[in-house]
Short mmCIF file of C-alpha atoms and ligand atoms in Angstrom, two decimals:
data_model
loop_
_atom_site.label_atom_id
_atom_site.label_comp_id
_atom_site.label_asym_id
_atom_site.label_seq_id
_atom_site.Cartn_x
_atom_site.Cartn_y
_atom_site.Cartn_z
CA UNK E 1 137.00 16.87 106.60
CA UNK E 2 136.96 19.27 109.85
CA UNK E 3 138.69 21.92 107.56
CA UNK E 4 135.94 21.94 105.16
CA UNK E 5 133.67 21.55 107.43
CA UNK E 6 135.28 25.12 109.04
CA UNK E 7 135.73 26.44 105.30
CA UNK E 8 131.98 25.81 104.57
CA UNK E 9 131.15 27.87 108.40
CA UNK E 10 133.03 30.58 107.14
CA UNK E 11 131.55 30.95 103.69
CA UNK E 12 127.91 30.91 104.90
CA UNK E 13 128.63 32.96 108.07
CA UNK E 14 130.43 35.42 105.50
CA UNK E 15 127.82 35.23 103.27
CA UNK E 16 125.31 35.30 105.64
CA UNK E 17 126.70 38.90 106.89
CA UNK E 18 126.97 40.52 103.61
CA UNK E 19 123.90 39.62 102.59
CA UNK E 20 122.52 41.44 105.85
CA UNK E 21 125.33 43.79 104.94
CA UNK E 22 123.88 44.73 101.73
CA UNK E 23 120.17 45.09 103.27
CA UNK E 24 121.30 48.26 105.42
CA UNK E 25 121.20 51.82 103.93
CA UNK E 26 121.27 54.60 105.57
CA UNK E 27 120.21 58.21 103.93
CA UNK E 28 121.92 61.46 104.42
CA UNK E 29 120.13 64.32 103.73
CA UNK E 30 121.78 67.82 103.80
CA UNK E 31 120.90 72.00 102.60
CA UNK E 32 122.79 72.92 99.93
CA UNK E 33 126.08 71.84 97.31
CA UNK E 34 128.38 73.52 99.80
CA UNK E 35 131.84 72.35 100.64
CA UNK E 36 130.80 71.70 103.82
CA UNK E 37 128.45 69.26 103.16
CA UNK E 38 130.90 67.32 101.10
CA UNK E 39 133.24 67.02 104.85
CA UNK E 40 129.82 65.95 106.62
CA UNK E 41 129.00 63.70 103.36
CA UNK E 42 132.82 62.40 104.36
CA UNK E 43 132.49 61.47 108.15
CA UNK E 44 129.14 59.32 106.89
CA UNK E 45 130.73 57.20 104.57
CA UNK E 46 133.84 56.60 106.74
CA UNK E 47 131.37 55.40 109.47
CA UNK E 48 129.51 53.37 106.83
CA UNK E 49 133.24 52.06 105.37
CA UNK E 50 133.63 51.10 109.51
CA UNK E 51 130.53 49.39 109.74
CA UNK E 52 130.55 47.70 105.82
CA UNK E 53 126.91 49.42 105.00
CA UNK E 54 126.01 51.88 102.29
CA UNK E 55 125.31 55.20 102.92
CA UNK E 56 123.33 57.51 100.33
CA UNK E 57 123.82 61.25 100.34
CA UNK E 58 121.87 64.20 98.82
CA UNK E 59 121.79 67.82 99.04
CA UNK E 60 120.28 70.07 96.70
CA UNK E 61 122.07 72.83 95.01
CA UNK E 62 120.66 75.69 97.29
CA UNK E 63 117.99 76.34 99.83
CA UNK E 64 115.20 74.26 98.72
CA UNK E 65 112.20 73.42 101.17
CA UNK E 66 110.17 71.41 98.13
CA UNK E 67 113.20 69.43 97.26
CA UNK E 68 114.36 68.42 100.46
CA UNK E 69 111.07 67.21 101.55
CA UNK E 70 110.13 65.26 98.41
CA UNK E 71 114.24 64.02 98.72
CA UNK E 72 113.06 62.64 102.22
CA UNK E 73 110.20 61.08 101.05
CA UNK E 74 112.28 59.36 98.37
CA UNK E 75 114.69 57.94 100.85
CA UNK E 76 111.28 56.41 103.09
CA UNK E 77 110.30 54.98 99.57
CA UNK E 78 113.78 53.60 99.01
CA UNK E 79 113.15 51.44 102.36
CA UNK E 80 116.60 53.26 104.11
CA UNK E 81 117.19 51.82 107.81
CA UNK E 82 117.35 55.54 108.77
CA UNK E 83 117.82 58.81 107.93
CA UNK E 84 119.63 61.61 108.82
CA UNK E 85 118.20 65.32 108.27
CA UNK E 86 119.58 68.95 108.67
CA UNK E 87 115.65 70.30 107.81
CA UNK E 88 115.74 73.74 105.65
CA UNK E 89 112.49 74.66 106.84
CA UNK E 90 111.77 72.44 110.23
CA UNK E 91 107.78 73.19 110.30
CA UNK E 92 107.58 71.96 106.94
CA UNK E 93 109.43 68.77 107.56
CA UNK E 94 107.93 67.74 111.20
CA UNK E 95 104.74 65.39 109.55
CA UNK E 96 107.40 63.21 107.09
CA UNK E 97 109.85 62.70 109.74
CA UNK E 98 106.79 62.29 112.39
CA UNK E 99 105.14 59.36 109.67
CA UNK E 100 109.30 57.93 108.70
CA UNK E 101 109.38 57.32 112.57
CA UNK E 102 105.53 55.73 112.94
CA UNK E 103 106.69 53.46 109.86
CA UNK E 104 109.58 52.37 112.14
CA UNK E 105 112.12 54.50 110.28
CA UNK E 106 114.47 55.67 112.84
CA UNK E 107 114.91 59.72 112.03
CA UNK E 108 117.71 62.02 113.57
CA UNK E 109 118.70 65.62 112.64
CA UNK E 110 122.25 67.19 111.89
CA UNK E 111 123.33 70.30 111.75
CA UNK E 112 119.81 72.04 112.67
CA UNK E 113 117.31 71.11 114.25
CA UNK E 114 113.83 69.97 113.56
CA UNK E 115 111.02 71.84 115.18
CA UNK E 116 110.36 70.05 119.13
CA UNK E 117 108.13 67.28 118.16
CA UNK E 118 108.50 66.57 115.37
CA UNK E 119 109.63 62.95 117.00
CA UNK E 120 113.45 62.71 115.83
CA UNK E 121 115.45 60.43 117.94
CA UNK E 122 118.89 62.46 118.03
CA UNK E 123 120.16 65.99 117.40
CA UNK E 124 123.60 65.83 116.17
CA UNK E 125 125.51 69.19 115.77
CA UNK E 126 126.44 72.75 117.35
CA UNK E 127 124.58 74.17 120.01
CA UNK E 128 124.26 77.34 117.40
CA UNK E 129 122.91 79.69 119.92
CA UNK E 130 126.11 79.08 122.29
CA UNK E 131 127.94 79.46 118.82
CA UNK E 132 126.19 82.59 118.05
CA UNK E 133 126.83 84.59 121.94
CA UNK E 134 130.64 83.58 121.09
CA UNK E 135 130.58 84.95 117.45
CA UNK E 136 128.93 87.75 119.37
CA UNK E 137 131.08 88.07 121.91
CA UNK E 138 134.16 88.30 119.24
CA UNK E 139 132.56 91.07 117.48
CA UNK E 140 132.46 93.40 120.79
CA UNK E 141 136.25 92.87 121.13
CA UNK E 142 136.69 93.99 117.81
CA UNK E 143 134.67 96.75 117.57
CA UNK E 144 135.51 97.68 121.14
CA UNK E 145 131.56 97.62 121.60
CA UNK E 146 130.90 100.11 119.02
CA UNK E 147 129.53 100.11 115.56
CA UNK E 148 127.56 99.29 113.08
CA UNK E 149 127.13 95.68 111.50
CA UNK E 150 125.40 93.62 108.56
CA UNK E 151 124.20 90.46 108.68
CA UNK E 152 124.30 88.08 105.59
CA UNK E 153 122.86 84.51 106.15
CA UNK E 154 121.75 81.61 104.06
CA UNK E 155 118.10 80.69 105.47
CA UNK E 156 115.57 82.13 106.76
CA UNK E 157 113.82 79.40 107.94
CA UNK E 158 115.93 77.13 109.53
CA UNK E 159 116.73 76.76 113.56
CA UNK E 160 120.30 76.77 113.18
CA UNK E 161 120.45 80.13 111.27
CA UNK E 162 117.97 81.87 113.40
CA UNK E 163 119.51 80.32 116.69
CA UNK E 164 122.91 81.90 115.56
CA UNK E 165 121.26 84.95 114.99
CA UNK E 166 120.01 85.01 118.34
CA UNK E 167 122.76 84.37 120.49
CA UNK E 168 124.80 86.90 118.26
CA UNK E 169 121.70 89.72 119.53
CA UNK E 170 122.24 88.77 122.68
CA UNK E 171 125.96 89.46 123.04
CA UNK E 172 125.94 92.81 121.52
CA UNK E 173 123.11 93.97 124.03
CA UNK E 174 124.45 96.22 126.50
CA UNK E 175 127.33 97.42 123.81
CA UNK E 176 127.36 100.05 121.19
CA UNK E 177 127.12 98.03 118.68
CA UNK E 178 124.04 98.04 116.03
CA UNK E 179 122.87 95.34 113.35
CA UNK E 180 121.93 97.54 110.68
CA UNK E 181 120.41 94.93 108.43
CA UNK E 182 120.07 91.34 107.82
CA UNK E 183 120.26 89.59 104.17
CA UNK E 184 119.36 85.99 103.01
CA UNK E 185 121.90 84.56 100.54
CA UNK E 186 119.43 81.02 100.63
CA UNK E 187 122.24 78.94 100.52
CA UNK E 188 123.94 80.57 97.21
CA UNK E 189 127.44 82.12 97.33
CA UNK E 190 127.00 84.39 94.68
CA UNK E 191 124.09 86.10 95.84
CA UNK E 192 126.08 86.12 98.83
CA UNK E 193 128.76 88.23 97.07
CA UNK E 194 126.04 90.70 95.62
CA UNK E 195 124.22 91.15 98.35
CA UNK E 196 127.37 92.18 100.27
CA UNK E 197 128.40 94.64 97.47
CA UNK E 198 125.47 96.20 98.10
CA UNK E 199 125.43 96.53 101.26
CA UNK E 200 128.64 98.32 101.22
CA UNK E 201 127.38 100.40 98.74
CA UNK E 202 124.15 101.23 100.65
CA UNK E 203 126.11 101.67 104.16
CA UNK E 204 129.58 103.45 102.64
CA UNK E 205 131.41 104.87 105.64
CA UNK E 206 128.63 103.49 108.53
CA UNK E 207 130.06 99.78 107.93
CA UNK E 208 132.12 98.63 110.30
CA UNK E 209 131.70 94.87 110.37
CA UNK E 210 130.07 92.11 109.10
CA UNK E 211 128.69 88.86 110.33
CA UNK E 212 128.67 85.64 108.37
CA UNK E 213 126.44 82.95 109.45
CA UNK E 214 126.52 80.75 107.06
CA UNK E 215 129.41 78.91 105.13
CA UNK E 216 129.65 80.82 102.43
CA UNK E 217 128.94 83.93 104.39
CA UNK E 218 132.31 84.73 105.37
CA UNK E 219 133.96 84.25 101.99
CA UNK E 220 131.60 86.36 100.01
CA UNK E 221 132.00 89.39 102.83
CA UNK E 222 136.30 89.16 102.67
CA UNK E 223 136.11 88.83 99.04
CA UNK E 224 133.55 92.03 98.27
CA UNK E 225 135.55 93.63 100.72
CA UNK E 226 138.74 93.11 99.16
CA UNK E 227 137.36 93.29 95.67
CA UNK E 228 135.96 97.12 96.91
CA UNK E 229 139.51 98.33 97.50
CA UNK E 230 139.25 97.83 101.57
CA UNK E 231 142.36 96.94 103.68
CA UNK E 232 142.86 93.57 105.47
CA UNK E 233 141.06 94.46 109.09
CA UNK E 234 139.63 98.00 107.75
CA UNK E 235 135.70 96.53 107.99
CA UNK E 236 135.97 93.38 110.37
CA UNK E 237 134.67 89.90 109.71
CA UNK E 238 132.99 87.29 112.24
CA UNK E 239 131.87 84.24 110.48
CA UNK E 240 131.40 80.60 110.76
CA UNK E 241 133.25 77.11 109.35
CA UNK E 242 136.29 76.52 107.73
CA UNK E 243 136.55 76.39 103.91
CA UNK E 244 139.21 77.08 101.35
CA UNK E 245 138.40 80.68 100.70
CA UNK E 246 137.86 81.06 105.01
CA UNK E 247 141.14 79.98 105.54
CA UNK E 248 142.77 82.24 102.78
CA UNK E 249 140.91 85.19 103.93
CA UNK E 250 142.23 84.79 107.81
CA UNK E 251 145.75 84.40 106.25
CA UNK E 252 145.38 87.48 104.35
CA UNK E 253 143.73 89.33 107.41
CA UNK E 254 140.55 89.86 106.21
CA UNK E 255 138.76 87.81 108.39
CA UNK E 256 139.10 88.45 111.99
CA UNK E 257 137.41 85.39 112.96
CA UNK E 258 135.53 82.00 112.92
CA UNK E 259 133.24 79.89 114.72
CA UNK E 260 134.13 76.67 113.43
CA UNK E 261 132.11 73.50 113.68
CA UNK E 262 132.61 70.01 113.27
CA UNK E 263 130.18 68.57 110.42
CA UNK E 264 132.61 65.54 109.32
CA UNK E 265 131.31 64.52 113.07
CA UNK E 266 128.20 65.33 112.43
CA UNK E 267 127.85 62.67 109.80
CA UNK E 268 130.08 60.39 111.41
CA UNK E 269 128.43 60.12 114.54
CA UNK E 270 124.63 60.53 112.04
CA UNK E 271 125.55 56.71 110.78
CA UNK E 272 126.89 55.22 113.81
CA UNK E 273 123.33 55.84 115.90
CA UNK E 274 121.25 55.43 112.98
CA UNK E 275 122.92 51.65 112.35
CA UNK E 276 122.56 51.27 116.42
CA UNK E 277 119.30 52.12 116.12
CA UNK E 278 118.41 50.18 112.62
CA UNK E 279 119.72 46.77 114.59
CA UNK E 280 118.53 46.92 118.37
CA UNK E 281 115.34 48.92 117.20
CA UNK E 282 115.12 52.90 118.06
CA UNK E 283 113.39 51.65 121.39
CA UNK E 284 116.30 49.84 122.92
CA UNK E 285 116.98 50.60 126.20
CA UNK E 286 119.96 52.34 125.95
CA UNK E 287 118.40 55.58 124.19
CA UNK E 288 115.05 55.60 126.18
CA UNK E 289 117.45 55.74 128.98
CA UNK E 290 119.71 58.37 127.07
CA UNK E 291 116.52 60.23 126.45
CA UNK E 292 114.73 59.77 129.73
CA UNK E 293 118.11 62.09 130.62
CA UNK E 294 117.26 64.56 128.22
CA UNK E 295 120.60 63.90 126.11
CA UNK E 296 119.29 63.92 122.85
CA UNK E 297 121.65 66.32 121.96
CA UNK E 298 125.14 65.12 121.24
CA UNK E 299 127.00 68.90 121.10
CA UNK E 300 129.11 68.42 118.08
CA UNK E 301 131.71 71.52 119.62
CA UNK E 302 133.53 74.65 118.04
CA UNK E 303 136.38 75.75 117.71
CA UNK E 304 137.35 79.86 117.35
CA UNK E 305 139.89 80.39 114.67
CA UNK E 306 141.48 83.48 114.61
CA UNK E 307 144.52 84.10 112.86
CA UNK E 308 146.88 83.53 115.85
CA UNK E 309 145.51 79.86 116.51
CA UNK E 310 145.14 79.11 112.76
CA UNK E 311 148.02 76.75 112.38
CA UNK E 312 147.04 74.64 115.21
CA UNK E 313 143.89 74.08 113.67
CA UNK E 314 145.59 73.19 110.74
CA UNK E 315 147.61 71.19 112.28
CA UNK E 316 144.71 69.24 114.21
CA UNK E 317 142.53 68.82 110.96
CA UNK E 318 145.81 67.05 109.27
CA UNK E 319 146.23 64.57 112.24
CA UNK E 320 142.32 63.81 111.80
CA UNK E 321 143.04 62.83 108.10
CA UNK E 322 140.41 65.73 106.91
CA UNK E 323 141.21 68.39 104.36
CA UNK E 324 141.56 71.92 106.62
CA UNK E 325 140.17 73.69 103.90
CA UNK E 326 136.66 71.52 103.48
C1 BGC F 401 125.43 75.62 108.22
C2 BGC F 401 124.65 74.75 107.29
C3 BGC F 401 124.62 75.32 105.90
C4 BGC F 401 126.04 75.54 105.44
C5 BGC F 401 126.14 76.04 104.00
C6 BGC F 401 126.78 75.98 107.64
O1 BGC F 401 127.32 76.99 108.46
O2 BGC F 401 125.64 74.98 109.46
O3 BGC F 401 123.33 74.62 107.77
O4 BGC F 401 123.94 74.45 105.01
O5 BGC F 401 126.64 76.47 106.32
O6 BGC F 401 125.41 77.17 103.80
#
């Protein structure tokens, strides 16, 4: 009789959980169909698979302001617990994310940031102006703080690319060093590619290095590079993350290079505070005190790969269980 008794506890206290379980989504929300969404897409669902909720992700297929917002405003209709955002186009996001939050939606960002605010509980990413001064700060040593460089990005809009940008500026000031030009790929690695062919065809002999601060920045510049007859090293790359085509080129030598950040955290760590927040309620006292301390910013790190420390990273990636070449 007892055991039943315990039998029947379990069931309904079982039950009982999943069906709460079952009541908690959480919505991810990222730029573009790059690789490296797919590794933040992964450290989201292996904090959902920890925490036995469901996590929904989306990103459109390039840079896409519209899409993004009216994606948001799906997730609010969808009744999600939260939802993560890496806004395109911050300005034009601030009023959904401010209304998500007065509807008791709790809202943090990833990746870049929303416009101050705008109301979100969390940032959760790079500091990409720190990133930028050190992607900065590797150009000088490469160019010995002269030359001339071109800029290829994928927004426009968004903090994260103009904060890069910035902090890049900043560490070239004082050097020889000139940023000739500055073209938007928005988010689309082929355009990338063309718009790097012609730079090199408008610059010829002026070029001496590029900067990539996007994903599929650094890629598209090795690859034109190589594809235009140039030797590993001849025109330098700096660029940022860690894909398959990132890691080839810094074997091969044609990337000097790479600010590399951490987005599988970035989700990861997305889904852990947004659950937190779903169950205690974005007011608990925890975060008011977190925020009353001005840390809502949880610094997601980078690491600089270069081609001497590129099999340690390797290595390091592996022992996390994450592909090195996401
Ligand atoms: C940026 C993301 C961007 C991705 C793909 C990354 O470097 O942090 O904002 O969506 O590149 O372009």
């Amino acid at each position: 009789m007892k055991k039943l008794f315990v039998f029947v506890m379990v069931i309904l206290l079982v039950g009982t959980f999943s069906v709460f379980a079952a009541t908690i989504t959480i919505g991810v929300l990222g730029k573009a169909a790059e690789a490296y969404w797919m590794q933040v897409n992964q450290g989201a669902q292996a904090a959902a698979k920890a925490l036995g909720i469901t996590v929904n992700f989306y990103a459109p297929q390039t840079e896409d302001i519209p899409g993004q917002i009216s994606a948001f405003q799906g997730y609010v209709a969808q009744g999600m617990a939260g939802i993560a955002i890496a806004p395109s186009a911050p300005d034009a996001v601030v009023p959904y994310i401010t209304k998500a939050i007065s509807m008791g939606v709790p809202v943090v960002t990833i990746d870049t940031d929303a416009a101050s605010g705008s109301g979100r509980y969390f940032y959760i990413g790079t500091d990409n102006y720190k990133a930028g001064y050190i992607g900065g700060q590797e150009m000088v040593k490469l160019l010995n703080g002269k030359g001339n460089v071109v800029i290829i990005t994928g927004s426009l809009s968004a903090n994260n690319s103009l904060e890069r940008i910035q902090g890049f500026e900043d560490a070239l000031k004082g050097t020889d060093i000139k940023v000739l030009t500055i073209l938007n790929d928005q988010e689309d690695a082929a355009k990338a590619f063309s718009l790097v062919q012609s730079a090199i065809s408008t610059y010829g002999n002026n070029l001496n290095a590029f900067y990539g601060v996007y994903y599929e920045d650094g890629p598209a510049e090795a690859n034109a590079l190589k594809s235009a007859g140039f030797q590993p090293g001849q025109i330098k790359v700096v660029c940022f993350d860690m894909g398959p085509d990132t890691l080839k080129y810094t074997q091969e030598g044609y990337i000097q290079a790479a600010t590399v950040q951490k987005p599988y955290f970035m989700g990861y760590f997305a889904v852990m505070l947004l659950y937190d927040m779903a169950k205690i309620g974005p007011l608990g006292p925890q975060y008011v005190k977190m925020m009353e301390n001005n840390t809502d910013v949880i610094d997601t790190g980078i690491t600089v790969v270069t081609p001497n420390n590129l099999n340690d990273y390797i290595q390091w990636t592996k022992q996390l269980g994450i592909p090195s070449s996401y």
